[in-house]
Amino acid sequence: MTDTYNTILTVLDQYSVNFHIPMLESVLLLQDEPTRANLNAALHQCDLTEVRGEVIIDILERLCNREYASITPDEVDKVRYEMAELSVSLNSCVVDCATMAEVIKAEEREARKISKCE
């Protein structure tokens, strides 16, 4: 492995630990406990993960374009694959949040109907 690639892996690991994993955890909590508060927290975490992901892409591009960068084409492909996987995961979480928003909305609508009948 090259030095540039090792640095990139470190950046990606930190991104995963600080943003991606907390996003996944917040979406799982939302699925377990579908409340508006959990929905807002999950959406906030998705937004934060997306914004930080854009920063990470910029950092990775700068690392690869440094004059003394040492990264092989195979390593570049691995990084692209990893970033694509993270992007798919983020998109999936956003879709899950949208689905859970519909579930919460339906549950609230049903609760209003029941309270009107009482």
Tab-separated table of C-alpha atoms in Angstrom:
chain	number	residue	atom	x	y	z
A	1	MET	CA	0.000	0.000	0.000
A	2	THR	CA	1.165	3.489	-0.776
A	3	ASP	CA	1.438	6.324	1.740
A	4	THR	CA	-1.306	8.279	-0.025
A	5	TYR	CA	-3.591	5.269	0.034
A	6	ASN	CA	-2.933	4.715	3.749
A	7	THR	CA	-3.804	8.354	4.423
A	8	ILE	CA	-7.005	8.013	2.391
A	9	LEU	CA	-7.985	4.882	4.304
A	10	THR	CA	-7.458	6.760	7.568
A	11	VAL	CA	-9.663	9.629	6.367
A	12	LEU	CA	-12.380	7.189	5.271
A	13	ASP	CA	-12.198	5.303	8.577
A	14	GLN	CA	-12.614	8.532	10.535
A	15	TYR	CA	-15.556	9.540	8.343
A	16	SER	CA	-17.188	6.176	8.974
A	17	VAL	CA	-16.672	6.329	12.726
A	18	ASN	CA	-17.732	9.955	13.134
A	19	PHE	CA	-20.576	10.237	10.619
A	20	HIS	CA	-21.587	7.103	8.745
A	21	ILE	CA	-21.996	4.736	11.695
A	22	PRO	CA	-23.902	7.295	13.805
A	23	MET	CA	-26.221	7.834	10.820
A	24	LEU	CA	-26.890	4.111	10.556
A	25	GLU	CA	-27.538	3.924	14.293
A	26	SER	CA	-29.978	6.834	14.183
A	27	VAL	CA	-31.929	5.276	11.312
A	28	LEU	CA	-32.068	1.936	13.139
A	29	LEU	CA	-33.381	3.709	16.238
A	30	LEU	CA	-36.004	5.407	14.082
A	31	GLN	CA	-37.088	2.043	12.718
A	32	ASP	CA	-37.285	0.571	16.225
A	33	GLU	CA	-38.999	3.610	17.746
A	34	PRO	CA	-40.785	5.616	15.038
A	35	THR	CA	-41.274	9.009	16.661
A	36	ARG	CA	-41.009	12.523	15.271
A	37	ALA	CA	-38.011	13.189	17.519
A	38	ASN	CA	-36.190	10.116	16.197
A	39	LEU	CA	-37.150	11.054	12.630
A	40	ASN	CA	-35.719	14.544	13.080
A	41	ALA	CA	-32.546	13.122	14.631
A	42	ALA	CA	-32.102	10.619	11.796
A	43	LEU	CA	-32.699	13.273	9.122
A	44	HIS	CA	-30.224	15.575	10.852
A	45	GLN	CA	-27.636	12.788	10.939
A	46	CYS	CA	-28.243	12.012	7.235
A	47	ASP	CA	-27.771	15.678	6.382
A	48	LEU	CA	-24.608	15.916	8.464
A	49	THR	CA	-23.237	12.743	6.866
A	50	GLU	CA	-23.930	14.082	3.376
A	51	VAL	CA	-22.305	17.454	4.049
A	52	ARG	CA	-19.247	15.846	5.620
A	53	GLY	CA	-19.110	13.362	2.742
A	54	GLU	CA	-18.763	16.255	0.311
A	55	VAL	CA	-15.865	17.581	2.394
A	56	ILE	CA	-14.266	14.123	2.407
A	57	ILE	CA	-14.496	13.918	-1.394
A	58	ASP	CA	-12.695	17.259	-1.634
A	59	ILE	CA	-10.004	16.066	0.780
A	60	LEU	CA	-9.521	12.818	-1.127
A	61	GLU	CA	-9.236	14.642	-4.442
A	62	ARG	CA	-6.581	16.944	-2.996
A	63	LEU	CA	-4.669	13.999	-1.566
A	64	CYS	CA	-4.673	12.235	-4.930
A	65	ASN	CA	-3.679	15.357	-6.861
A	66	ARG	CA	-0.721	16.321	-4.685
A	67	GLU	CA	2.519	16.563	-6.583
A	68	TYR	CA	4.079	13.814	-4.486
A	69	ALA	CA	0.967	11.619	-4.245
A	70	SER	CA	1.661	7.940	-4.494
A	71	ILE	CA	-1.453	5.998	-5.342
A	72	THR	CA	-1.885	3.234	-7.858
A	73	PRO	CA	-4.799	2.945	-10.306
A	74	ASP	CA	-5.982	-0.125	-8.386
A	75	GLU	CA	-6.028	1.850	-5.142
A	76	VAL	CA	-7.958	4.669	-6.836
A	77	ASP	CA	-10.550	2.122	-7.965
A	78	LYS	CA	-10.846	0.792	-4.405
A	79	VAL	CA	-11.409	4.299	-3.061
A	80	ARG	CA	-14.040	5.002	-5.720
A	81	TYR	CA	-15.794	1.765	-4.822
A	82	GLU	CA	-15.729	2.601	-1.110
A	83	MET	CA	-17.137	6.081	-1.768
A	84	ALA	CA	-19.858	4.620	-3.995
A	85	GLU	CA	-20.814	2.176	-1.235
A	86	LEU	CA	-21.025	4.994	1.302
A	87	SER	CA	-23.174	6.987	-1.109
A	88	VAL	CA	-25.554	4.053	-1.631
A	89	SER	CA	-25.803	3.609	2.128
A	90	LEU	CA	-26.586	7.309	2.622
A	91	ASN	CA	-29.257	7.213	-0.078
A	92	SER	CA	-30.766	4.113	1.487
A	93	CYS	CA	-30.939	5.833	4.863
A	94	VAL	CA	-32.674	8.852	3.326
A	95	VAL	CA	-35.228	6.548	1.684
A	96	ASP	CA	-35.734	4.735	5.003
A	97	CYS	CA	-36.349	8.084	6.714
A	98	ALA	CA	-38.929	9.015	4.084
A	99	THR	CA	-40.660	5.667	4.559
A	100	MET	CA	-40.679	6.068	8.321
A	101	ALA	CA	-42.044	9.602	7.958
A	102	GLU	CA	-45.015	8.121	6.119
A	103	VAL	CA	-45.448	5.499	8.853
A	104	ILE	CA	-45.366	8.169	11.564
A	105	LYS	CA	-47.812	10.324	9.629
A	106	ALA	CA	-50.226	7.396	9.228
A	107	GLU	CA	-49.956	6.493	12.925
A	108	GLU	CA	-50.638	10.090	13.948
A	109	ARG	CA	-53.616	10.260	11.588
A	110	GLU	CA	-55.009	7.042	13.083
A	111	ALA	CA	-54.465	8.334	16.628
A	112	ARG	CA	-56.392	11.528	15.785
A	113	LYS	CA	-59.281	9.464	14.403
A	114	ILE	CA	-59.394	7.361	17.564
A	115	SER	CA	-59.261	10.409	19.851
A	116	LYS	CA	-62.155	12.033	17.938
A	117	CYS	CA	-64.270	8.912	18.442
A	118	GLU	CA	-63.750	8.897	22.208
